[in-house]
PDB file of C-alpha atoms and ligand atoms in Angstrom:
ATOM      1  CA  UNK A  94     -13.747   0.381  -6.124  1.00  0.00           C
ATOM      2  CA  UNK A  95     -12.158  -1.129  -9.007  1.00  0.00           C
ATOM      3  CA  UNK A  96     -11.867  -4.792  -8.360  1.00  0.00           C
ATOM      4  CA  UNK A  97      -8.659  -6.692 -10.343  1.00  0.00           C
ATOM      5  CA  UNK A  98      -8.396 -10.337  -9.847  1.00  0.00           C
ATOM      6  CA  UNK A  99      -4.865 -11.727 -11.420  1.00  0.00           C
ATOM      7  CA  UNK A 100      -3.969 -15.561 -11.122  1.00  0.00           C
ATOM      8  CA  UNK A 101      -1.134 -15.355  -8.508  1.00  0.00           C
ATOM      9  CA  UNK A 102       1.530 -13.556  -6.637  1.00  0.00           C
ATOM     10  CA  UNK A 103       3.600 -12.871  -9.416  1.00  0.00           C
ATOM     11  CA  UNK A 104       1.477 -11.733 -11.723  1.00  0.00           C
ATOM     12  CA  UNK A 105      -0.120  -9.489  -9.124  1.00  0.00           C
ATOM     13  CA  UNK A 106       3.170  -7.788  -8.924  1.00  0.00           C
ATOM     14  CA  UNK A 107       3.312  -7.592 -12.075  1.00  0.00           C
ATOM     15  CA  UNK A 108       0.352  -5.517 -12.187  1.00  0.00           C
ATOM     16  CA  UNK A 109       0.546  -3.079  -9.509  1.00  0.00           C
ATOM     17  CA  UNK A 110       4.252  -2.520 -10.515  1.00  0.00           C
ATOM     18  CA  UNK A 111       2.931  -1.458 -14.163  1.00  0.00           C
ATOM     19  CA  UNK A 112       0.260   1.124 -12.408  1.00  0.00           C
ATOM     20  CA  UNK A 113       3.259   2.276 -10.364  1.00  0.00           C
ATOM     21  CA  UNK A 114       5.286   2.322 -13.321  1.00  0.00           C
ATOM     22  CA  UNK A 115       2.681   4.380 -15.717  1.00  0.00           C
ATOM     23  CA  UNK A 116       2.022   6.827 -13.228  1.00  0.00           C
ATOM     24  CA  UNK A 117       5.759   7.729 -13.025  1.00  0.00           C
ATOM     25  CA  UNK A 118       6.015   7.873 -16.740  1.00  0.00           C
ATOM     26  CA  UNK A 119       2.850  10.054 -17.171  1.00  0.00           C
ATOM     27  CA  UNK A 120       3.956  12.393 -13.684  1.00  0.00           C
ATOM     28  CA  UNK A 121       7.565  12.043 -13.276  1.00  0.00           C
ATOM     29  CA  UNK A 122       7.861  14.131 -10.246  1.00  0.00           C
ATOM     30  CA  UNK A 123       5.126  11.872  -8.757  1.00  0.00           C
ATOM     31  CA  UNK A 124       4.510  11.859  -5.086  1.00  0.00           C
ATOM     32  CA  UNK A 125       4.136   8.339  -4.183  1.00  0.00           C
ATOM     33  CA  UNK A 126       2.718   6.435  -0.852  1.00  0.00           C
ATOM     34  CA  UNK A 127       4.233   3.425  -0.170  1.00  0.00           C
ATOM     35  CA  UNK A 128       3.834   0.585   2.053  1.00  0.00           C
ATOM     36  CA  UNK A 129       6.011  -2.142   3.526  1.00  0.00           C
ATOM     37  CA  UNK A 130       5.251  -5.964   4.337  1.00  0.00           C
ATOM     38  CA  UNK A 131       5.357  -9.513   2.398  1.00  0.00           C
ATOM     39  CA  UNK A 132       2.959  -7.792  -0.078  1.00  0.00           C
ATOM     40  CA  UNK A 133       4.773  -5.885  -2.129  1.00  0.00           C
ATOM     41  CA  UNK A 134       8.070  -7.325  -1.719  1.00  0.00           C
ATOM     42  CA  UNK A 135       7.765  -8.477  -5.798  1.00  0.00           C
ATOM     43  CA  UNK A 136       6.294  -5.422  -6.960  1.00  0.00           C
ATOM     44  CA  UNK A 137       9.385  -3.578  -5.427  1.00  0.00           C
ATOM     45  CA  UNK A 138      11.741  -6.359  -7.210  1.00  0.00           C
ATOM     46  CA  UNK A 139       9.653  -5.587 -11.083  1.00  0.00           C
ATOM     47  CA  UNK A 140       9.711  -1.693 -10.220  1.00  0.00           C
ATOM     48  CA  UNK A 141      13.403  -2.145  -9.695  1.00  0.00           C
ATOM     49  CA  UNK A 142      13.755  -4.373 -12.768  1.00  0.00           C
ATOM     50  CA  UNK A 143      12.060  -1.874 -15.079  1.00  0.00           C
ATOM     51  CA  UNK A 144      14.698   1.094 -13.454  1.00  0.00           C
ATOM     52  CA  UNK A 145      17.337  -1.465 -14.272  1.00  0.00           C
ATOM     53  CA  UNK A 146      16.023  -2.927 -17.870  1.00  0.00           C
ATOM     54  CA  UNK A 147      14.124   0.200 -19.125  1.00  0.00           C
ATOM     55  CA  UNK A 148      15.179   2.876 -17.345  1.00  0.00           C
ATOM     56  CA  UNK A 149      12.348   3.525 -15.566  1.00  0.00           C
ATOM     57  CA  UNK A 150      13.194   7.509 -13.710  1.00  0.00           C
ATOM     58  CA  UNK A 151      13.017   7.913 -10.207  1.00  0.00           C
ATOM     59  CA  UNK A 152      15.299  11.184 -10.131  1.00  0.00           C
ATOM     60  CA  UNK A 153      12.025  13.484  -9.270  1.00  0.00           C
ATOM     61  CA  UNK A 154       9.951  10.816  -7.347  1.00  0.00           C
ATOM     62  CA  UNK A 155       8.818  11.921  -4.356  1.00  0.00           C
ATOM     63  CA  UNK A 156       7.876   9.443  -1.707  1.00  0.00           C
ATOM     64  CA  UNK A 157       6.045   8.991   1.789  1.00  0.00           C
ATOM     65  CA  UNK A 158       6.067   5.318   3.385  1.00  0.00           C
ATOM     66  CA  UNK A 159       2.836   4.941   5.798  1.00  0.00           C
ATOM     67  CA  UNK A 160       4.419   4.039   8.674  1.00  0.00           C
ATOM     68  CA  UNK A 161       7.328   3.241  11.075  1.00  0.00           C
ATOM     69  CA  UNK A 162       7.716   1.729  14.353  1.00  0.00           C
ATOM     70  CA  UNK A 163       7.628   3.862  17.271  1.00  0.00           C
ATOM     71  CA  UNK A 164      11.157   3.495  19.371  1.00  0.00           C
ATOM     72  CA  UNK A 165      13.262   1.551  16.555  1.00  0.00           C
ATOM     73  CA  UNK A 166      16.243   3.122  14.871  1.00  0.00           C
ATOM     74  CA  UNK A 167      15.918   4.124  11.109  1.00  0.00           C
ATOM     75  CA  UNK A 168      19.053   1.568  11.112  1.00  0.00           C
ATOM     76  CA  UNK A 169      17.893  -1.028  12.580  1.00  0.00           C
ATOM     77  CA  UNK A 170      17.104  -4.598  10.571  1.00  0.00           C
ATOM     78  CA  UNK A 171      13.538  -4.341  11.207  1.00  0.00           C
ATOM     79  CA  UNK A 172      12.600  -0.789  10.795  1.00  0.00           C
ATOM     80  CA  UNK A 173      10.693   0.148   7.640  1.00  0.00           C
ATOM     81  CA  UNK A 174      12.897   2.696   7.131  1.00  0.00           C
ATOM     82  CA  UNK A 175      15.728   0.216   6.903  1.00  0.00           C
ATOM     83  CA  UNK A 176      13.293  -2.332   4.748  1.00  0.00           C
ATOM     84  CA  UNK A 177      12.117   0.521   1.809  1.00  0.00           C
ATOM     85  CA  UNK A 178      16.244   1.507   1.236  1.00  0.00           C
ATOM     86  CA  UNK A 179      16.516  -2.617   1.141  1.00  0.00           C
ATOM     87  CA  UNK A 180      13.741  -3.428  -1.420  1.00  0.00           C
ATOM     88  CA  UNK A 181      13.581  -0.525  -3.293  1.00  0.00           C
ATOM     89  CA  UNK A 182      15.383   3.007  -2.443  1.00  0.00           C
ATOM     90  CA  UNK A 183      19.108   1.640  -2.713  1.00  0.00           C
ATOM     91  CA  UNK A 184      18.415   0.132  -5.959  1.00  0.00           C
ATOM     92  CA  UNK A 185      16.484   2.645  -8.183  1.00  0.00           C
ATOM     93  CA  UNK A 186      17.718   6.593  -8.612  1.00  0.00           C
ATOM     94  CA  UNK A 187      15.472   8.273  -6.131  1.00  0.00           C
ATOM     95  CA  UNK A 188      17.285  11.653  -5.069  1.00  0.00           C
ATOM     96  CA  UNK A 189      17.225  10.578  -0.561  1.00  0.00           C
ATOM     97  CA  UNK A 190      16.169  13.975  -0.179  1.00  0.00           C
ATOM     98  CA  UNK A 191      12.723  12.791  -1.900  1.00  0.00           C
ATOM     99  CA  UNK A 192      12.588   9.784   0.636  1.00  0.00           C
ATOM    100  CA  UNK A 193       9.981  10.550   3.677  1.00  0.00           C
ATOM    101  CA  UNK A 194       9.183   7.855   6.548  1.00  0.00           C
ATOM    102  CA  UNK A 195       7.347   8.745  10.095  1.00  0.00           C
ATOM    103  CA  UNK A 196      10.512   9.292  12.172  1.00  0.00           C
ATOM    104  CA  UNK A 197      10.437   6.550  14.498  1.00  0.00           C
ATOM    105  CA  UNK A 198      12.920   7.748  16.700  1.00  0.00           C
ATOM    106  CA  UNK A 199      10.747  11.425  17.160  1.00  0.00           C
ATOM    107  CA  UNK A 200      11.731  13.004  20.376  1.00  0.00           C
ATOM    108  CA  UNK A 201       8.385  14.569  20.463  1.00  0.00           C
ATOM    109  CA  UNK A 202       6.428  12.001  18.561  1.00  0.00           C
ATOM    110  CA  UNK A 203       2.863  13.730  18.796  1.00  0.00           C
ATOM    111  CA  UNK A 204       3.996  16.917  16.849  1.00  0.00           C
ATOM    112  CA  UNK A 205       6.421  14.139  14.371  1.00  0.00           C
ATOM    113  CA  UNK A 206       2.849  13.321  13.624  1.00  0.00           C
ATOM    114  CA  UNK A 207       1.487  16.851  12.387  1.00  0.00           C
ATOM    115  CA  UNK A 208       5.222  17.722  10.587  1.00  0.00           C
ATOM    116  CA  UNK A 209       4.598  14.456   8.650  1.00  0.00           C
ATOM    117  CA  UNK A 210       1.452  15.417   7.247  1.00  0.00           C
ATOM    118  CA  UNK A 211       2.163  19.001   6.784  1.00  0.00           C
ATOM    119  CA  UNK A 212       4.962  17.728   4.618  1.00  0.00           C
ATOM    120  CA  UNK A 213       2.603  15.861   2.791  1.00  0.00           C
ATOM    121  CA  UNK A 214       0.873  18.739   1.780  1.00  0.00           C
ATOM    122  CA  UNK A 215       3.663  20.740   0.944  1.00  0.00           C
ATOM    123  CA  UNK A 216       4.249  18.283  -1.573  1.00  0.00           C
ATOM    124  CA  UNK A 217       1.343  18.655  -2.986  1.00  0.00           C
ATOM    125  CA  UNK A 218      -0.989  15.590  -1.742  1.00  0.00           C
ATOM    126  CA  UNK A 219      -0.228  12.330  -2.549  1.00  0.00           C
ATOM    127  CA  UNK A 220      -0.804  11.085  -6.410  1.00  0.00           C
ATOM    128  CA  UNK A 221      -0.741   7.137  -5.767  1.00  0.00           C
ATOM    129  CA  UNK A 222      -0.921   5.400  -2.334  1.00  0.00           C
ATOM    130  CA  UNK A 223      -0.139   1.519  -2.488  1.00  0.00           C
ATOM    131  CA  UNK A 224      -1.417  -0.401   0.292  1.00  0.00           C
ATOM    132  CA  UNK A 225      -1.606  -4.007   1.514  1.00  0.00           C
ATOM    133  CA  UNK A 226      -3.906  -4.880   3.843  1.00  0.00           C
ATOM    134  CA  UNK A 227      -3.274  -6.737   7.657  1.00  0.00           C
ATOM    135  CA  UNK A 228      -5.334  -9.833   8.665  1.00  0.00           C
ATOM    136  CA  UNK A 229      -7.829  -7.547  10.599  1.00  0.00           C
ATOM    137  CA  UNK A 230      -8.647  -5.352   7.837  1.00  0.00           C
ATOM    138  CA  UNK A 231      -6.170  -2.495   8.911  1.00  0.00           C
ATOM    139  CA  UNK A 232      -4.473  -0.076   6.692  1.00  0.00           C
ATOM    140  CA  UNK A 233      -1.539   1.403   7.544  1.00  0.00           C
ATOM    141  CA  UNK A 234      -1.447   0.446  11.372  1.00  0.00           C
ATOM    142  CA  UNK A 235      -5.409   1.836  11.473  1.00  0.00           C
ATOM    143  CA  UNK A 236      -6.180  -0.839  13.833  1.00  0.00           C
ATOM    144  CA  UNK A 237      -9.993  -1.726  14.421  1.00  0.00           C
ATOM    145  CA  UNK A 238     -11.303   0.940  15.998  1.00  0.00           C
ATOM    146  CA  UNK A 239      -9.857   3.906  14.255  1.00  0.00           C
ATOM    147  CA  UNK A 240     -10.941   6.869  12.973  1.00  0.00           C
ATOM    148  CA  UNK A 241     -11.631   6.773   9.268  1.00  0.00           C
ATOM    149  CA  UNK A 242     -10.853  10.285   9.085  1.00  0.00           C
ATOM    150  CA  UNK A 243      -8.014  10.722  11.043  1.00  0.00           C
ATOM    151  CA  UNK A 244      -4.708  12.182  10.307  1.00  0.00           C
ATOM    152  CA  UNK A 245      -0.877  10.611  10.260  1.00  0.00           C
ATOM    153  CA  UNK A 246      -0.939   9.516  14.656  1.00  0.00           C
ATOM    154  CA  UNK A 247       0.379   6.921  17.142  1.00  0.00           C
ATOM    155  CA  UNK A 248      -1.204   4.007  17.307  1.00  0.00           C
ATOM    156  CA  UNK A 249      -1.370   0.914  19.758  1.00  0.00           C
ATOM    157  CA  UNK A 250      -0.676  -2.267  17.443  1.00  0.00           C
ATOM    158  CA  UNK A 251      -2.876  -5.318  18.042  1.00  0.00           C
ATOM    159  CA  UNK A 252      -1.635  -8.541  19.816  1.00  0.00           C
ATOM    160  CA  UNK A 253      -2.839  -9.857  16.394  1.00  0.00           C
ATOM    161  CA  UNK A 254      -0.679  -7.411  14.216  1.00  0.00           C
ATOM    162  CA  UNK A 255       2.259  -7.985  16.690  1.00  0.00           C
ATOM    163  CA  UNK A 256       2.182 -11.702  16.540  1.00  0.00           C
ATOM    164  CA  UNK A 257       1.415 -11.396  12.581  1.00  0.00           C
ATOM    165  CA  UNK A 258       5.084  -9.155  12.566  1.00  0.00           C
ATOM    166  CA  UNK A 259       6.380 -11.376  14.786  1.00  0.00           C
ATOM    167  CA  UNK A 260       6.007 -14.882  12.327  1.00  0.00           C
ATOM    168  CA  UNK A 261       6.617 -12.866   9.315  1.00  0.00           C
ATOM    169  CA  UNK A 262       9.869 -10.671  11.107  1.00  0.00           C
ATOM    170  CA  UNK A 263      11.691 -10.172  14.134  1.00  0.00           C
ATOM    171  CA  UNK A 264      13.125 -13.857  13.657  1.00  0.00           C
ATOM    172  CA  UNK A 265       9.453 -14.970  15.517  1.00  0.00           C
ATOM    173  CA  UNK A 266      10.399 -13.225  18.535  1.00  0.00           C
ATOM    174  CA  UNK A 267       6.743 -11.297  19.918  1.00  0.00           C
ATOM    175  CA  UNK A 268       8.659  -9.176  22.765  1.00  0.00           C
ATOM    176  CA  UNK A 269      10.898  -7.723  20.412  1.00  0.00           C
ATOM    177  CA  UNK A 270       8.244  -6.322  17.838  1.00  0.00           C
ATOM    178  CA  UNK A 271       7.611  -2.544  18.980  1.00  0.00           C
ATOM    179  CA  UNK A 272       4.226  -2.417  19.982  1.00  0.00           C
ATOM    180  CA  UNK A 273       3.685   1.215  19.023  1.00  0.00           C
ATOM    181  CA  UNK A 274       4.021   2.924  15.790  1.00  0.00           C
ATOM    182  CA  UNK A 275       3.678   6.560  13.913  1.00  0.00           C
ATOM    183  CA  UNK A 276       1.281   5.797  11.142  1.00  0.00           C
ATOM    184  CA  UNK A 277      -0.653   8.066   8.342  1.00  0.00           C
ATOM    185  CA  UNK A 278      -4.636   7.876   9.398  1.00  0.00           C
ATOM    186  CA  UNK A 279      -7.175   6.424   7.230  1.00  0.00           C
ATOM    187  CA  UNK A 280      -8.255  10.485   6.721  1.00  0.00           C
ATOM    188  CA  UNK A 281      -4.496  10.994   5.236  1.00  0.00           C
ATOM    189  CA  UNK A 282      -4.856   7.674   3.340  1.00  0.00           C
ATOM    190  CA  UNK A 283      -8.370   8.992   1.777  1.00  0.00           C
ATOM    191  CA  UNK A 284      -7.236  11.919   0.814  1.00  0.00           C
ATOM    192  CA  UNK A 285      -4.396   9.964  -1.793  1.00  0.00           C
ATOM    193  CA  UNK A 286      -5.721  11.149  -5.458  1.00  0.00           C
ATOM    194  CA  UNK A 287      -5.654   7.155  -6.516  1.00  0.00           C
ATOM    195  CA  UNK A 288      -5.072   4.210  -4.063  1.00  0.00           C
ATOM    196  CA  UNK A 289      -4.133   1.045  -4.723  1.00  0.00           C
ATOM    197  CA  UNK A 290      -4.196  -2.071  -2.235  1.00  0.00           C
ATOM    198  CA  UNK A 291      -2.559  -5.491  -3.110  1.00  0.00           C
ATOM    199  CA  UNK A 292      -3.550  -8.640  -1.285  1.00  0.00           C
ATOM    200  CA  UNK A 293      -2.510 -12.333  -1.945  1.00  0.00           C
ATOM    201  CA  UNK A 294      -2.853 -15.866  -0.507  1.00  0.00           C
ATOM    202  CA  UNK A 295      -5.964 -17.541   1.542  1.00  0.00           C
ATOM    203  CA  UNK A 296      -5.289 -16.127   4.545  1.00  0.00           C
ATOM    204  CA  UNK A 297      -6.355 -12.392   3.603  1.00  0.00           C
ATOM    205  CA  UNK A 298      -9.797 -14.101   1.156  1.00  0.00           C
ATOM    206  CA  UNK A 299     -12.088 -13.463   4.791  1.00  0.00           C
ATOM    207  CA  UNK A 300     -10.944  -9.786   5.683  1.00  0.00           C
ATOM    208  CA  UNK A 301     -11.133  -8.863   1.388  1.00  0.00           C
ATOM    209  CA  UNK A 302     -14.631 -10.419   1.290  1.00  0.00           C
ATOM    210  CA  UNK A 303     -14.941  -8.225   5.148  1.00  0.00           C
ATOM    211  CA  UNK A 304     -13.494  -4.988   3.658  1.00  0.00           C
ATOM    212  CA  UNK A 305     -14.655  -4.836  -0.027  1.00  0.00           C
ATOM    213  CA  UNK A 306     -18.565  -5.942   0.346  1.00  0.00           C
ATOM    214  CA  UNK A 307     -18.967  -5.923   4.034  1.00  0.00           C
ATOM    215  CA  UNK A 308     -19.943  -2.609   6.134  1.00  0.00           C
ATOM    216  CA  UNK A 309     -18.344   0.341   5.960  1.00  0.00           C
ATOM    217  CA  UNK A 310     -16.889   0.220   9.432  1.00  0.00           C
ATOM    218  CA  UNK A 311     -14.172   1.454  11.728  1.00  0.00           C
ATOM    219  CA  UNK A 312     -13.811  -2.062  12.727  1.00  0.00           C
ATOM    220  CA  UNK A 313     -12.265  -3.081   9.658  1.00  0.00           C
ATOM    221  CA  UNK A 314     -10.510  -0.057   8.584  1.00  0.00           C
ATOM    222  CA  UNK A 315      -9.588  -1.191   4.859  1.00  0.00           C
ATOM    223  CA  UNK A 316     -13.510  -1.064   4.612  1.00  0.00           C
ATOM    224  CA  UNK A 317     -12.878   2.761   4.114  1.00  0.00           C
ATOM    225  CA  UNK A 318     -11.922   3.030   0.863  1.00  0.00           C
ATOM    226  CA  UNK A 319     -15.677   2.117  -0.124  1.00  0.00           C
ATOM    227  CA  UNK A 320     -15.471   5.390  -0.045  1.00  0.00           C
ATOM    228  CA  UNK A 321     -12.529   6.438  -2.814  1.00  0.00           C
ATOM    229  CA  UNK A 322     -13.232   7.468  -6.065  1.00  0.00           C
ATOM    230  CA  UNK A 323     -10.332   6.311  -7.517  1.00  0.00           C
ATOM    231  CA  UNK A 324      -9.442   2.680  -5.970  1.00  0.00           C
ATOM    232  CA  UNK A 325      -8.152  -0.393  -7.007  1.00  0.00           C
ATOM    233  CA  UNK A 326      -7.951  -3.654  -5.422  1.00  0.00           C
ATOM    234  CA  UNK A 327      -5.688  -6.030  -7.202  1.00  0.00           C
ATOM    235  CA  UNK A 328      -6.138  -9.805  -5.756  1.00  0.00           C
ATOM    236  CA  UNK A 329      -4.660 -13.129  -7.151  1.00  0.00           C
ATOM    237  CA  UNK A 330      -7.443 -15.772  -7.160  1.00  0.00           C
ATOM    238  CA  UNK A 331      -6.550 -17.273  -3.433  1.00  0.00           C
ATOM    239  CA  UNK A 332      -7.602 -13.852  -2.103  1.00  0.00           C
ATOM    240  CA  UNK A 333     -10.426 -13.514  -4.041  1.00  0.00           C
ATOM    241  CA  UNK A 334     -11.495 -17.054  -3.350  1.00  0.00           C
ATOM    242  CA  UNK A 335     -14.452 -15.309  -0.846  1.00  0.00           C
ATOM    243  CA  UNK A 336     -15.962 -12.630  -2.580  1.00  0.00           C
ATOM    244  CA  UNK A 337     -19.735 -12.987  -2.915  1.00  0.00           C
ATOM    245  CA  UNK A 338     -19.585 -10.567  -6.425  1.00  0.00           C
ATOM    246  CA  UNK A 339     -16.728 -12.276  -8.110  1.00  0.00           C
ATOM    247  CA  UNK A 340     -18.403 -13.165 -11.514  1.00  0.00           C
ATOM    248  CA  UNK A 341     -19.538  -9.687 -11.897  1.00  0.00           C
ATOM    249  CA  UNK A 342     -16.211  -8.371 -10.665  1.00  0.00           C
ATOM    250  CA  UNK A 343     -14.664 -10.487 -13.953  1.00  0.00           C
ATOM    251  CA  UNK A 344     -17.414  -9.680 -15.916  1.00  0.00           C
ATOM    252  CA  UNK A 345     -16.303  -5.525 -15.674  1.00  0.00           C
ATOM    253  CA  UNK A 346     -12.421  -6.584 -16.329  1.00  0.00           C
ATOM    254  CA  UNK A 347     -13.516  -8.485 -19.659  1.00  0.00           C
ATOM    255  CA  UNK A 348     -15.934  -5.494 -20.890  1.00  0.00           C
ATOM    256  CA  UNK A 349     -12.998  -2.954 -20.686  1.00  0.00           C
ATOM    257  CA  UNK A 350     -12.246  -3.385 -23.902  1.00  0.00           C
ATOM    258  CA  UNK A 351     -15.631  -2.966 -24.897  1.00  0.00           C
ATOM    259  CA  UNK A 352     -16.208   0.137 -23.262  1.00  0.00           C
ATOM    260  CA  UNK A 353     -13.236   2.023 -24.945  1.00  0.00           C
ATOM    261  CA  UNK A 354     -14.731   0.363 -28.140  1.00  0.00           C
ATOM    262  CA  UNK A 355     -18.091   2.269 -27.479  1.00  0.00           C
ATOM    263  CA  UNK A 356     -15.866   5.442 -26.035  1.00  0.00           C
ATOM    264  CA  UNK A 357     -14.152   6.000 -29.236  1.00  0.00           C
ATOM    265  CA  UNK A 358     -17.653   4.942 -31.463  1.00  0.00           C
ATOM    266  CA  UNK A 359     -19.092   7.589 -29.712  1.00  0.00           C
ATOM    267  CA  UNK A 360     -16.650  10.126 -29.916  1.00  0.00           C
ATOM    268  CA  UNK A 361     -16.779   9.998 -33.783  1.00  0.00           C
TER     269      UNK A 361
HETATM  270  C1  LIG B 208       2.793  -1.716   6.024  1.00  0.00           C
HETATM  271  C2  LIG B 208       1.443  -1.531   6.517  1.00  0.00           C
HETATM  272  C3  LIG B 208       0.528  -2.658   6.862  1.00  0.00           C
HETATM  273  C4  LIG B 208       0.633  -3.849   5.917  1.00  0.00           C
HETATM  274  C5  LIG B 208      -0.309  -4.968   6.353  1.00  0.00           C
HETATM  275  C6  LIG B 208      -0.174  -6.190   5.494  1.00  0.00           C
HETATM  276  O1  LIG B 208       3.434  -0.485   5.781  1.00  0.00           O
HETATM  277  O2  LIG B 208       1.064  -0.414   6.686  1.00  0.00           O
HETATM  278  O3  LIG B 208      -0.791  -2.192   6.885  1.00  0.00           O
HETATM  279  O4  LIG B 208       0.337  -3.449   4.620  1.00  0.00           O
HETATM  280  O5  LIG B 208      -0.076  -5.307   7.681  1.00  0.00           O
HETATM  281  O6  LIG B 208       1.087  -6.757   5.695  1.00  0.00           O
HETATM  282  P1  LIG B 208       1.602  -7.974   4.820  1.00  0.00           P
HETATM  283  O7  LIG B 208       1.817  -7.448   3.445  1.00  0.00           O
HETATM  284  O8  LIG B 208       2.909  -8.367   5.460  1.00  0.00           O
HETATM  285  O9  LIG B 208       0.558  -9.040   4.879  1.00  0.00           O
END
């Protein structure tokens, strides 16, 4: 795991929304996974800015989101269906046919779950997952618990995740926050060719210490991508603030430079 430590929110956004951005540039007909929440709320504001200011192409994007509630209506205020066209899809020029979220409204939600995934691979895998990560280490909704091989499924959420949705959404109101969802498994999310997980703020610095030099354990699902070859975890300092490693995690970031020095000496 690649471990990026910025100085705050914004310029964490400003970060993952120039990986985002270069991977576009370099694959225009990307397939992207994206995720919803507080996280990247800015990085979907500088990814529209760049479509806006430099013209930044999402005409062959492709897109999967990693999950939606189970038993809300794409419409409804709440949904991440409705959220994504909010934040980001209404504002850039992704084609809607290249726009894929779990169907939340699936009459027969256990084989919604195998389409969605089979989809995936149609298109080819997904090139760049974003993630955030939930105050009990889950990805996606991969509560504790949960496979870390598993495919796109239902899952139960958490009285924690519920009341987390709650305070952030739903106006505060716990009984209205579905307490079921369709999400991509940890398995889906490991097979992403890059991944990229964004946390900010004190209240995530325990479960980042947890996932990033803790156990690798189905308890903490996030722990799982321990086991990516291609990961990146972009923190601003407040999330950071617990990791045992941080010196040495700076010390890699400044010798970057250094190492495409030596690259490029040896090369000649
Ligand atoms: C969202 C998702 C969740 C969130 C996580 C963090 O699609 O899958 O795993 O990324 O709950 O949420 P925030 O960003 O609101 O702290």
């Amino acid at each position: 795991m690649e471990i990026v430590i910025v100085q705050d929110r914004a310029a964490l956004a400003d970060y993952a929304a120039q990986i985002i951005g270069k991977q576009i540039h370099t694959k225009p007909d990307s397939v992207l996974g994206l995720a919803t929440g507080s996280t990247p709320v800015e990085t979907y504001q500088r990814l529209v800015e760049a479509h806006k200011s430099k013209g930044l192409d999402f005409s062959k994007v492709r897109t999967f989101n990693l999950d939606e509630y189970l038993g809300l209506p794409r419409d409804h205020n709440q949904s991440y269906h409705f959220f994504m066209h909010d934040r980001l899809f209404n504002h850039v020029n992704i084609a809607p046919e290249n726009v894929n979220l779990p169907d939340g409204m699936a009459m027969d939600p256990e084989t919604a779950c195998a389409d969605y995934e089979n989809k995936i691979a149609d298109a080819g895998g997904i090139d760049l997952q974003l993630l955030g990560v939930g105050g009990n280490g889950h990805i996606a909704f991969n509560e504790p618990g949960s496979s870390l091989a598993g495919p796109t499924t239902i899952k139960v959420l958490t009285r924690q995740t519920v009341s987390d949705n709650a305070r952030l959404f739903f106006d505060g109101n716990e009984e209205e926050v579905p307490k079921f969802a369709i999400t991509m498994g940890v398995g889906s999310i490991l097979a992403a060719r890059k991944v990229l997980l964004i946390a900010t703020g004190t209240e995530k610095a325990a479960i980042v210490r947890a996932f990033v030099e803790g156990p690798l354990t189905a308890s903490v699902t996030a722990s799982a991508l321990q086991m990516h070859p291609n990961a990146t975890i972009v923190l601003d300092e407040e999330a950071a603030s617990k990791l045992e490693n941080i010196e040495y995690y700076r010390w890699v970031q400044s010798q970057k430079s250094e190492y495409e020095k030596l690259k490029n000496r040896l090369a000649k």
